[in-house]
Coordinates of C-alpha atoms in Angstrom, one line a residue:
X255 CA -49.4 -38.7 89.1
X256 CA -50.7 -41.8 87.5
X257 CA -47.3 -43.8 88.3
X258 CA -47.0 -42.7 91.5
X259 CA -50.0 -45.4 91.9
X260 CA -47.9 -48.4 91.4
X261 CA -46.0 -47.7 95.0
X262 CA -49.2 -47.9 96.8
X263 CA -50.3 -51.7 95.8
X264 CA -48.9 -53.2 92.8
X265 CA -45.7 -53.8 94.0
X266 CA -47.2 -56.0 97.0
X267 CA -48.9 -58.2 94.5
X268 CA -52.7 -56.5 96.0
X269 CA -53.6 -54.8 93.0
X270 CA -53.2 -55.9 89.6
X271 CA -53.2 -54.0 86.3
X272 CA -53.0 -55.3 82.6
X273 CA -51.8 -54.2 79.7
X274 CA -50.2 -50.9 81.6
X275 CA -47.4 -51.3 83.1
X276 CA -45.0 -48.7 81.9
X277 CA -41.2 -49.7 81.4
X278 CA -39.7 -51.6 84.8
X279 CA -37.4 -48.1 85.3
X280 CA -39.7 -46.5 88.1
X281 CA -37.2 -43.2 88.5
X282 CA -37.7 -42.6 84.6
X283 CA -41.5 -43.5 84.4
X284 CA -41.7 -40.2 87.0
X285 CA -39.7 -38.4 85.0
X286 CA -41.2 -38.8 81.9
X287 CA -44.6 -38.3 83.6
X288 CA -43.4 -34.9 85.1
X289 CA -42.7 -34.2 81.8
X290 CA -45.3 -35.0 79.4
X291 CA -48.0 -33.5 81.7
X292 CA -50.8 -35.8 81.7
X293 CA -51.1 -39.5 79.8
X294 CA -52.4 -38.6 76.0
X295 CA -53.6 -42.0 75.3
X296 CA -57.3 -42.3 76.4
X297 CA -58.2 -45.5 78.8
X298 CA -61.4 -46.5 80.8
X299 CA -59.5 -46.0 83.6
X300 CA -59.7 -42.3 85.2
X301 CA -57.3 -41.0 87.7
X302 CA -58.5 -38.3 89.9
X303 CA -56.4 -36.1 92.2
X304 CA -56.7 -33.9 95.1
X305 CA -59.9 -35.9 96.5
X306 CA -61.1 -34.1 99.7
X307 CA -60.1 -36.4 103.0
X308 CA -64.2 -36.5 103.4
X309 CA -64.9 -37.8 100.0
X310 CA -66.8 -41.4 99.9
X311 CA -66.8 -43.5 97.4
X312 CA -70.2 -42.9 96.0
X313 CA -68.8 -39.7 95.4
X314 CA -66.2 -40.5 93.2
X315 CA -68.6 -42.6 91.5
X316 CA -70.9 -39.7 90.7
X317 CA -68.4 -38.0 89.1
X318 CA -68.2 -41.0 86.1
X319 CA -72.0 -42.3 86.4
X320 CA -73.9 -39.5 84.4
X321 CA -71.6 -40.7 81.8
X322 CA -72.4 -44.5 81.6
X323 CA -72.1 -47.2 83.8
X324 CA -69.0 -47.8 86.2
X325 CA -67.0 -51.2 87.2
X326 CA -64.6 -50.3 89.5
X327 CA -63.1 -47.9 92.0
X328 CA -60.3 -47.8 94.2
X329 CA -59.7 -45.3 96.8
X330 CA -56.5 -43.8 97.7
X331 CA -57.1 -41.6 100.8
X332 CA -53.6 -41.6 102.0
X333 CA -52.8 -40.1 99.1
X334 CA -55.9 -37.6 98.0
X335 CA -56.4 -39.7 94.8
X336 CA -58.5 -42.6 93.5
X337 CA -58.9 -44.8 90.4
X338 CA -62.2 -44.7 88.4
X339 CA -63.1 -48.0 85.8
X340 CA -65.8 -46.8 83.1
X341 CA -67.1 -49.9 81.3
X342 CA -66.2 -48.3 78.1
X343 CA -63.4 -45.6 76.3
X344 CA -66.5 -44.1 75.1
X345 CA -67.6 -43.2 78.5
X346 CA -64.5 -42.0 79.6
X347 CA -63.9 -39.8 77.0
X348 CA -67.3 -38.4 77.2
X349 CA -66.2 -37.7 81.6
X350 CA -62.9 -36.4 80.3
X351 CA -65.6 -33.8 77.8
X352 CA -67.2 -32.7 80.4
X353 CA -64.9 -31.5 83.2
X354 CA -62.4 -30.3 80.4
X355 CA -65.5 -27.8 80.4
X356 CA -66.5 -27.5 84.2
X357 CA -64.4 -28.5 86.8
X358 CA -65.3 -31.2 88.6
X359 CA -66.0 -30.6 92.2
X360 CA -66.4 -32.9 95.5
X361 CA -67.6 -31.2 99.1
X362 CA -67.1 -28.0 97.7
X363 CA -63.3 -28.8 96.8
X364 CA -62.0 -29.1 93.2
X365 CA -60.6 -31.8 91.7
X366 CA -58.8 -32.8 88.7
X367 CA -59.6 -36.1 86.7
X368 CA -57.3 -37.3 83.7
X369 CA -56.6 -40.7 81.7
X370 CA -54.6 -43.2 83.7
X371 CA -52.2 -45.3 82.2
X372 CA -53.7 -48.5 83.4
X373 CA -56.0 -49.8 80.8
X374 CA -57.8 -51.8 83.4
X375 CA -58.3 -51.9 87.1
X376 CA -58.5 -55.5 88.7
X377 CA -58.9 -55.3 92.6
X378 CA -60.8 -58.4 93.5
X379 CA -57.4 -59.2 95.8
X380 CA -57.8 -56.5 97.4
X381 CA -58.2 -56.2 101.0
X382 CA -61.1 -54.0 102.8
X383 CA -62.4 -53.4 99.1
X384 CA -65.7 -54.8 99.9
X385 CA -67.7 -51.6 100.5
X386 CA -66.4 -50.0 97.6
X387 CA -67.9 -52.6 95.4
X388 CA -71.2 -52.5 97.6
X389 CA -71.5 -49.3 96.6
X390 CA -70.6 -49.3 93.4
X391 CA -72.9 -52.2 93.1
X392 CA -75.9 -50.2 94.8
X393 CA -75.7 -47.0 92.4
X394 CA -75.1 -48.9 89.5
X395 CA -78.2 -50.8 89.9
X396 CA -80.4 -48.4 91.8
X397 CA -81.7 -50.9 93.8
X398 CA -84.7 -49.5 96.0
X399 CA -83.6 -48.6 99.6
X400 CA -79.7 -49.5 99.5
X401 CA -78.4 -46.2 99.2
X402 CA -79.7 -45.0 102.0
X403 CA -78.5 -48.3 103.8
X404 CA -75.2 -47.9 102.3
X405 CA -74.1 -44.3 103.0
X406 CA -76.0 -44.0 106.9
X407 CA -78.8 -42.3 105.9
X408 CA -82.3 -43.8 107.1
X409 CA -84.6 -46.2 105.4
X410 CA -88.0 -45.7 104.7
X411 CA -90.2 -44.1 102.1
X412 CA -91.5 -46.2 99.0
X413 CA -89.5 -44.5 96.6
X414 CA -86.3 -45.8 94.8
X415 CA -83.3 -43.3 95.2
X416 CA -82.3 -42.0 91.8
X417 CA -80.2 -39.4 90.8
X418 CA -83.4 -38.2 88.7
X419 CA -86.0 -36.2 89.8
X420 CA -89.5 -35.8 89.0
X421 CA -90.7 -31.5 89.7
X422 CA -94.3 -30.9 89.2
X423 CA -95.0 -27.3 90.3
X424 CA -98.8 -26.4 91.4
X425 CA -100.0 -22.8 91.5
X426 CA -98.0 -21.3 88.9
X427 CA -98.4 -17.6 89.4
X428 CA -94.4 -16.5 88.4
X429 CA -92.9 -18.2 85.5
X430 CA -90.6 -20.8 86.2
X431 CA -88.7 -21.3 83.6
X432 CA -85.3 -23.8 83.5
X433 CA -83.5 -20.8 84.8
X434 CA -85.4 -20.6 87.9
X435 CA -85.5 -24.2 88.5
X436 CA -81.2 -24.5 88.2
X437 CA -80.7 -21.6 90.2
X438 CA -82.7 -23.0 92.9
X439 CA -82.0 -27.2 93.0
X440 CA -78.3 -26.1 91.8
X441 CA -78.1 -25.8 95.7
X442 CA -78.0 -29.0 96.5
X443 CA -75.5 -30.6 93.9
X444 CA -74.4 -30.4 90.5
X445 CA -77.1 -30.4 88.2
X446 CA -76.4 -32.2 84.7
X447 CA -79.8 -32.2 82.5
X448 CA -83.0 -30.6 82.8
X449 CA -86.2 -31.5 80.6
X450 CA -89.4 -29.1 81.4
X451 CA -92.9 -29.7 80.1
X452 CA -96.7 -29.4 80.8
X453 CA -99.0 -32.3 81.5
X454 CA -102.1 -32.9 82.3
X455 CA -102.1 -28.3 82.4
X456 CA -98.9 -28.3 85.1
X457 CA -95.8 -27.4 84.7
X458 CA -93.5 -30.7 85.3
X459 CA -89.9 -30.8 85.2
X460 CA -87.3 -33.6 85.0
X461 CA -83.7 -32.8 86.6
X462 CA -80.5 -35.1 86.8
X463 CA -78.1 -34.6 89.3
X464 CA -74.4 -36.0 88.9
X465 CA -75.0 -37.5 92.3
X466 CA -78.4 -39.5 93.6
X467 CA -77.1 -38.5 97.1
X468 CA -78.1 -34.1 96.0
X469 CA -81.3 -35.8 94.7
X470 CA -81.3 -37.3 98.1
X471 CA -81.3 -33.8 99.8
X472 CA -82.8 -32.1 97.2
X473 CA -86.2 -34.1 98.2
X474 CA -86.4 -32.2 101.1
X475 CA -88.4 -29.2 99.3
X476 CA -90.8 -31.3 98.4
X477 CA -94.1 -28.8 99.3
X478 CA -92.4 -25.8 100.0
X479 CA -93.7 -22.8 97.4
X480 CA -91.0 -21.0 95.9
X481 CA -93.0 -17.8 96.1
X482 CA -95.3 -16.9 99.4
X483 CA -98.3 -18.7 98.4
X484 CA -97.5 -20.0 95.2
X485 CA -95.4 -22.4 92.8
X486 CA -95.2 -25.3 95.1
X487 CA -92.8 -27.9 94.7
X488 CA -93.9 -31.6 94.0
X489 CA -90.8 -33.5 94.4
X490 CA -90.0 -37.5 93.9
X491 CA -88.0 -39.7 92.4
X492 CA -88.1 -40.1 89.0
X493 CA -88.3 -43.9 87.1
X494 CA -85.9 -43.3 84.9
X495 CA -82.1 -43.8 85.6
X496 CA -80.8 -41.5 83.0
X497 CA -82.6 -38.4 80.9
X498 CA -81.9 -38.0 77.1
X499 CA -81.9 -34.6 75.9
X500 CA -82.0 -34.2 72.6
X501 CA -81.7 -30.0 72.4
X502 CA -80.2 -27.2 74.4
X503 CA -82.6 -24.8 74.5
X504 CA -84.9 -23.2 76.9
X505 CA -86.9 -25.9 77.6
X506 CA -84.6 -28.4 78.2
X507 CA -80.9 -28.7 78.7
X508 CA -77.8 -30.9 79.0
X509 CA -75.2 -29.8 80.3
X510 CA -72.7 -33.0 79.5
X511 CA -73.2 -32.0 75.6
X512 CA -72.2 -28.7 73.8
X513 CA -72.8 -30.1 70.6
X514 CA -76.7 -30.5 71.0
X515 CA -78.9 -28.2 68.6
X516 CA -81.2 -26.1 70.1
X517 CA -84.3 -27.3 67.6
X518 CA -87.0 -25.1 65.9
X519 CA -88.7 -22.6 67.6
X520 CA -86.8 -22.5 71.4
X521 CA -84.3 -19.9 72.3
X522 CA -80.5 -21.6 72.5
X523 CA -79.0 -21.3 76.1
X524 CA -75.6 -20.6 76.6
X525 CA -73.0 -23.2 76.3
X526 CA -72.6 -25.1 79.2
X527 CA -70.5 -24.5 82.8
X528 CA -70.3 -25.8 85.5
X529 CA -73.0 -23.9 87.7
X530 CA -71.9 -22.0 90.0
X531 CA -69.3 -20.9 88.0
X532 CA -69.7 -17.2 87.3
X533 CA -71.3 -15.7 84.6
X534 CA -73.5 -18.7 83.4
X535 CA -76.8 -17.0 84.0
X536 CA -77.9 -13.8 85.9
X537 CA -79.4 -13.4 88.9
X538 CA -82.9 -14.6 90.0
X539 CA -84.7 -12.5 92.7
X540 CA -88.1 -13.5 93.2
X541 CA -90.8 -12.0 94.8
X542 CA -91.3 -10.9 98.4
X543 CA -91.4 -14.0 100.8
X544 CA -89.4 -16.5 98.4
X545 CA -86.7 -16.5 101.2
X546 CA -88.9 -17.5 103.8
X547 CA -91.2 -19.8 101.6
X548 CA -87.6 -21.6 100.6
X549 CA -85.2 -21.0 103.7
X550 CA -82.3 -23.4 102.9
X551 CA -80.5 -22.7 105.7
X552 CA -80.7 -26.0 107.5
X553 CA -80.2 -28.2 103.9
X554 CA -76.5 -29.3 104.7
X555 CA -73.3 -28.2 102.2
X556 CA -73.1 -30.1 99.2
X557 CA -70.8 -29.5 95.9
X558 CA -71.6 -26.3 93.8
X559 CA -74.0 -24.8 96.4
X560 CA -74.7 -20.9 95.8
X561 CA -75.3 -18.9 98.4
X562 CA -78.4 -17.4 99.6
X563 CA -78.5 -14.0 101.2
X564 CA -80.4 -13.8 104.2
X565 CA -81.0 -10.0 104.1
X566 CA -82.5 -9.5 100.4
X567 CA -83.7 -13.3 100.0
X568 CA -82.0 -13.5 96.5
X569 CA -80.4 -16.2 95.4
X570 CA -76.9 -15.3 94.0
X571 CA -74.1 -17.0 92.1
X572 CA -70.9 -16.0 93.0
X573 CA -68.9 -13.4 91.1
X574 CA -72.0 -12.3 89.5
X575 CA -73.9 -9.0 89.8
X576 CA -76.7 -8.5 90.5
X577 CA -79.5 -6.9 88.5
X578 CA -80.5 -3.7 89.4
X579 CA -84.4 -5.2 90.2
X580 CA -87.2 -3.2 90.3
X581 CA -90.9 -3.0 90.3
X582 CA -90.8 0.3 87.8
X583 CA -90.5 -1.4 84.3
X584 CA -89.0 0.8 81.3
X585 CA -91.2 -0.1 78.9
X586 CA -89.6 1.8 74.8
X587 CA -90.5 1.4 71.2
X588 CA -94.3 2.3 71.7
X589 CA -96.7 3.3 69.1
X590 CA -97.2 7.1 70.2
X591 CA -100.0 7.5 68.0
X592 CA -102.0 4.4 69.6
X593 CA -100.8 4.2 73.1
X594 CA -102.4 5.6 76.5
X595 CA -101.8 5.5 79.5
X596 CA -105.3 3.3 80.2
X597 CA -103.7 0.9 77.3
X598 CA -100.8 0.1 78.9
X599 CA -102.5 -0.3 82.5
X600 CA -105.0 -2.6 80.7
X601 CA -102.1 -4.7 79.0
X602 CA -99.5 -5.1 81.6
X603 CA -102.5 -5.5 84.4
X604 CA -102.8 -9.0 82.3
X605 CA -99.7 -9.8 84.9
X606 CA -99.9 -7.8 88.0
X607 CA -101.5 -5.0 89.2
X608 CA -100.4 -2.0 87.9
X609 CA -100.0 0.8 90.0
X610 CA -99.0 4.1 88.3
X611 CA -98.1 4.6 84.5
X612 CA -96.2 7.3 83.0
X613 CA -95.6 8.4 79.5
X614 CA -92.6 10.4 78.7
X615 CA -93.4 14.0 77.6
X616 CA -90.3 14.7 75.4
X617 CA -90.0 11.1 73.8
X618 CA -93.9 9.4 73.7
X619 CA -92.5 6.3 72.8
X620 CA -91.1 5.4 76.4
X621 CA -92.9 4.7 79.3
X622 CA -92.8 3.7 82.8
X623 CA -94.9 1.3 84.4
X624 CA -94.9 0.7 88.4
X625 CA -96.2 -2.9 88.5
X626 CA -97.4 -3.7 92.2
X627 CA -93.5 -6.0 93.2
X628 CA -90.7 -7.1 91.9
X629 CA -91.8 -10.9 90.6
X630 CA -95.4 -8.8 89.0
X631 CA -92.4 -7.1 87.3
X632 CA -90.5 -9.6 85.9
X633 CA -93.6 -11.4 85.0
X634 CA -94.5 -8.8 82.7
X635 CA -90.8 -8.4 81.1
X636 CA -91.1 -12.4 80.7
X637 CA -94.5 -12.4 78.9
X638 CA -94.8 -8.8 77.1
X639 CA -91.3 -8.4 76.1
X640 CA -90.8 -8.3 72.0
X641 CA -94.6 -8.5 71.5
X642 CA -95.6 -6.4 68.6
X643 CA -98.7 -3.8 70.3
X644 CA -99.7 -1.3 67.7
X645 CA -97.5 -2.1 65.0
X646 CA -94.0 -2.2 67.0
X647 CA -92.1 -4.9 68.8
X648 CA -93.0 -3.5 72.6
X649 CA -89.6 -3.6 74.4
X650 CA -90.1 -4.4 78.6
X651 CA -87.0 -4.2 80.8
X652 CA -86.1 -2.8 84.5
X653 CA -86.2 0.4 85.5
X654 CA -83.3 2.6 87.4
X655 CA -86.7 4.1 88.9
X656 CA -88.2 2.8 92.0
X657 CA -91.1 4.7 91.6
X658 CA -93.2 6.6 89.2
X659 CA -93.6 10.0 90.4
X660 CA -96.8 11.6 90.5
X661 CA -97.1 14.8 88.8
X662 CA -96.8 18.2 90.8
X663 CA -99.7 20.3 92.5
X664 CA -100.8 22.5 89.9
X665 CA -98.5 21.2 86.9
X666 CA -100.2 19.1 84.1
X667 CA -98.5 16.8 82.4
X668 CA -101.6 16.5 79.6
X669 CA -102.8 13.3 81.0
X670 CA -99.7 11.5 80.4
X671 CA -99.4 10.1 84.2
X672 CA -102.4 7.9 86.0
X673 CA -102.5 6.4 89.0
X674 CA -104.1 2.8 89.4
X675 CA -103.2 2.4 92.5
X676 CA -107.2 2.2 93.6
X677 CA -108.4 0.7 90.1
X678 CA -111.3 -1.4 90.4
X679 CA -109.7 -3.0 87.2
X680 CA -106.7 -5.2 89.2
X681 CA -107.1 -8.7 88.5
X682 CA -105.2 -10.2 91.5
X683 CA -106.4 -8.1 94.7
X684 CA -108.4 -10.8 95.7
X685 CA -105.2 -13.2 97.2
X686 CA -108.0 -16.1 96.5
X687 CA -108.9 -14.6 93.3
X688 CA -108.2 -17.8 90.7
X689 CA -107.0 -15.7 88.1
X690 CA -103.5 -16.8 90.2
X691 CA -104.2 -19.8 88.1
X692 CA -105.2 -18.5 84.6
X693 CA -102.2 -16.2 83.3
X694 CA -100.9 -17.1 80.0
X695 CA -98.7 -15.8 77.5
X696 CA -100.3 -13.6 74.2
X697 CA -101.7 -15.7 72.5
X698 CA -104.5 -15.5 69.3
X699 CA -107.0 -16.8 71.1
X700 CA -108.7 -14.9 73.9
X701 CA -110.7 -15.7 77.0
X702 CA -113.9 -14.0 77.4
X703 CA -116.1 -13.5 81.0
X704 CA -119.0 -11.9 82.2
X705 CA -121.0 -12.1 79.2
X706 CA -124.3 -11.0 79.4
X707 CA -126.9 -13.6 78.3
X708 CA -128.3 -10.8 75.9
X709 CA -125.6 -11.0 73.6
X710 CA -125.1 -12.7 70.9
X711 CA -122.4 -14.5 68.7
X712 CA -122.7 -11.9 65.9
X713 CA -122.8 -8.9 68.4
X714 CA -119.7 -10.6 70.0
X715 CA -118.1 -10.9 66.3
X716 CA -119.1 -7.7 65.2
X717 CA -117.8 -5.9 68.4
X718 CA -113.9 -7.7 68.2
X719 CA -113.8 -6.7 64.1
X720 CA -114.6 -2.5 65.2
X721 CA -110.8 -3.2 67.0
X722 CA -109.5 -4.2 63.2
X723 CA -109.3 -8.0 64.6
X724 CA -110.2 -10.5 61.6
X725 CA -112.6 -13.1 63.7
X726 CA -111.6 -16.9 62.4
X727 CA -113.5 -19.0 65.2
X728 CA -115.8 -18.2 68.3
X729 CA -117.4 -20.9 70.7
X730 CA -118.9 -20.6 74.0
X731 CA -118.4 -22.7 76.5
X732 CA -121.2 -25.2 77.2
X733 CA -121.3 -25.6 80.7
X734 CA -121.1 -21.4 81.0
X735 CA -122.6 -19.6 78.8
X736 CA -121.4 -16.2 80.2
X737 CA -117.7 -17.4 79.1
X738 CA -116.3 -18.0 75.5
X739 CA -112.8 -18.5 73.3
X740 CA -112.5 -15.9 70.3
X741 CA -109.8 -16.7 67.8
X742 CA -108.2 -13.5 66.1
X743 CA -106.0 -13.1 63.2
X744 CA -102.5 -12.8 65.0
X745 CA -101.2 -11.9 68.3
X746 CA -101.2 -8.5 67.4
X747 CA -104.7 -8.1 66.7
X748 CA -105.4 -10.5 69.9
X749 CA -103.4 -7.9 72.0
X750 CA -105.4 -4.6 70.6
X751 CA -108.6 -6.0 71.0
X752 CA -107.8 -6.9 75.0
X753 CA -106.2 -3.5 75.1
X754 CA -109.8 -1.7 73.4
X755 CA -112.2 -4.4 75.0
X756 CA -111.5 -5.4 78.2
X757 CA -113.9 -4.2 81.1
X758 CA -116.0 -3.1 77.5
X759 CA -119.7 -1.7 78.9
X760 CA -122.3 -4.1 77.9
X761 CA -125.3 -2.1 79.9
X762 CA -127.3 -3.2 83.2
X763 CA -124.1 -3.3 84.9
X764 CA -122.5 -5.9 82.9
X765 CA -118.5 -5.7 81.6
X766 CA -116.5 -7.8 79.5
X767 CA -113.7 -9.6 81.2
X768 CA -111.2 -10.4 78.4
X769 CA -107.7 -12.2 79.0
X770 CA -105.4 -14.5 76.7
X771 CA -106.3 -18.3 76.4
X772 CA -104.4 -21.5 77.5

């Protein structure tokens, strides 16, 4: 414990401490210790146990820097322990927070942290103490190129190590939501905050690690794609030395605060773990390829790394199942009366390319969709999910189904069953086709292609109100005048007229391409 501290140092005159020292009788000090658990009064001064014979001391200072800055450190590896200085009681407090709720972990090994009952830690007598403080000095000030100096690593590169990254992804085909983007840089270190945004129309990402050494590794997947062919990774270091979230939802996330709101409009995550812990968030598989378009299997072992399976490619967290995954979606709460088979191919082909679709004879308002993978699949269930098409809020989740079976020679099933499989209607045969790059979620305003230079605004207007749509802007574009934006009423309506008017037959060969606007 705490006191047992004093035998290593103090009572050599090496090591200092003020306005600590318990009363002079060592043999009750233990006693009392052993009894009263740990210390209840807070200090700056954090004593942590059970450190792994391997641990550095950058690595205890990770464990306190998230959390404000830190002023001193003093290892104890004879005795698995060390001694942690925040600059404030604020800052301790806030460490103590935090892996109350997670524990804290070093190489893989937990450890435990608690108050000490030195208010201070003084080691400038202190022999061999000299790298401790060069370190301590080099991540507190994040001066350009001396971490890598400091812990072995090579120098080089213009960038300053930081324990913040900078995530731009190119190519967005899948979503890649924060989800993805924890499961996947969790593997390299504890992650503590995530902020995602869009500039300049890509999807960029901010991510703090509790340690700039797992940013250090995590650099290494800088242009790998997560998927074959798509969502590639832009990674660098970030300028900034510290992220401040201000809510916990699904955009962006701290994991050092519980008590964040999660703001207007943005679902609320669950409260925060430490990741890797089980049950925190499900499963991601991806598409086919994303183990060999991210093959971690020479990134070396660093704390709270989840483990990748070699055979499926999914990434898993342990203790958790998996999903049963699929690329048959059950697709419920339909409008019988409105719905087709063609509608839903049309919809859903917005994502992927559909394959087969089936409506339930004996209950019309479930349907199965064969989407042409897995990640088409969930891409669909991410976007189309709780949309209202026809009236109802459409309902999009996996199927036990791998397949949709075609019906019987000789049995009709009224026309409830199609197969796309051959459509001339799939938006992403073409692996350079650059729809890749244009899928959005519903939206109001639609996308229109192909538009014969016959047509006019009023014909275009007239043709979206036959759907029911209520028409409140149109332009076209003026470099193209065979594309345009229509703004519709609601979603809804925006969502029925792509379903009625997409591939529409204009004459002399020409049809309307219709998709949702950025």
């Amino acid at each position: 414990g705490p006191g047992k501290l004093l035998s290593l140092g103090v009572s050599k005159r090496l090591l200092t401490m003020s306005n600590s020292t318990p009363p002079q009788d060592n043999g009750n000090k233990k006693k009392k210790f052993k009894r009263d658990g740990r210390p209840h009064c807070p200090s700056r001064v954090l004593h942590i146990c059970q450190v792994p014979s391997r641990a550095t001391e950058s690595d205890i200072i990770s464990l306190g820097l998230p959390f404000g800055k830190v002023t001193n450190i003093l290892m104890l590896k004879g005795r698995k322990q060390a001694l942690l200085e925040m600059a404030s009681e604020d800052s301790a407090h806030a460490v103590m927070k935090y892996y109350t709720m997670a524990t804290a972990h070093l190489h893989g090994q937990p450890v435990q942290i608690q108050y000490s009952y030195h208010k201070e830690l003084k080691t400038d007598n202190l022999a061999n103490n000299a790298r401790a403080q060069a370190v301590l000095q080099a991540m507190n000030t994040q001066q350009c190129g001396s971490l890598d100096v400091i812990n072995g690593l090579p120098a080089g590169g213009g960038s300053c190590p930081n324990s913040v990254l900078r995530i731009v992804v190119e190519n967005v085909f899948y979503p890649i939501t924060l989800e993805v983007l924890l499961q996947i840089f969790s593997k390299f270190g504890s992650v503590l905050k995530i902020i995602t945004f869009s500039k300049n129309n890509k999807f960029q990402a901010l991510l703090q690690y509790a340690d700039p050494m797992n940013a250090y590794y995590a650099k290494m997947v800088d242009g790998q794609s997560i998927y074959t062919g798509c969502c590639t990774l832009h990674v660098d270091y970030s300028n900034l030395a510290n992220l401040n979230v201000r809510f916990n939802n699904d955009r962006s996330r701290d994991f050092t605060r519980v008590d964040l709101p999660s703001g207007n409009g943005h679902r609320a995550l669950a409260p925060p773990a430490a990741f890797g812990t089980p049950g925190l968030f499900p499963t991601y598989a991806g598409a086919s390829g994303f183990a060999s378009a991210l093959d971690f299997a020479q990134v070396p072992p660093l704390p709270g790394v989840m483990a990748t399976s070699a055979a499926s490619g999914q990434m898993t967290i342990p203790g958790v199942i998996s999903l049963p995954l699929s690329s048959v979606l059950l697709v419920s709460n339909l409008n019988p009366e409105a719905i087709t088979p063609h509608g839903l191919f049309i919809l859903f082909g917005v994502y992927g390319d559909v394959q087969r679709v089936k409506i339930m004879f004996k209950k019309k308002d479930n349907a199965l969709v064969q989407m042409a993978d897995v990640a088409q699949a969930q891409l669909a269930i991410f976007h189309l999910n709780g949309q209202r098409v026809y009236g109802r809020v459409l309902h999009a989740t996996f199927s036990k189904h791998q397949i949709v079976q075609l019906p019987r020679a000789g049995h009709d099933d009224y026309g409830l069953t199609r197969d796309y499989s051959h459509s001339p209607l799939h938006r992403f045969k073409n692996p350079a086709s650059k729809n890749f790059q244009n899928i959005f979620p519903p939206s109001d305003t639609l996308h229109l292609s192909n538009i014969p230079t016959f047509v006019t605004v009023e014909e275009l207007k007239d043709l979206f109100a036959s759907t029911g749509s209520t028409v409140k802007a149109f332009r076209f574009f003026q470099k193209d005048c065979r594309m345009a934006l229509i703004q519709l009423g609601s979603v809804e309506e925006a969502i029925q007229a792509l379903i009625e008017l997409h591939n529409h037959d204009f004459g002399e060969k020409h049809h309307l391409r219709v998709s949702f606007s950025k």
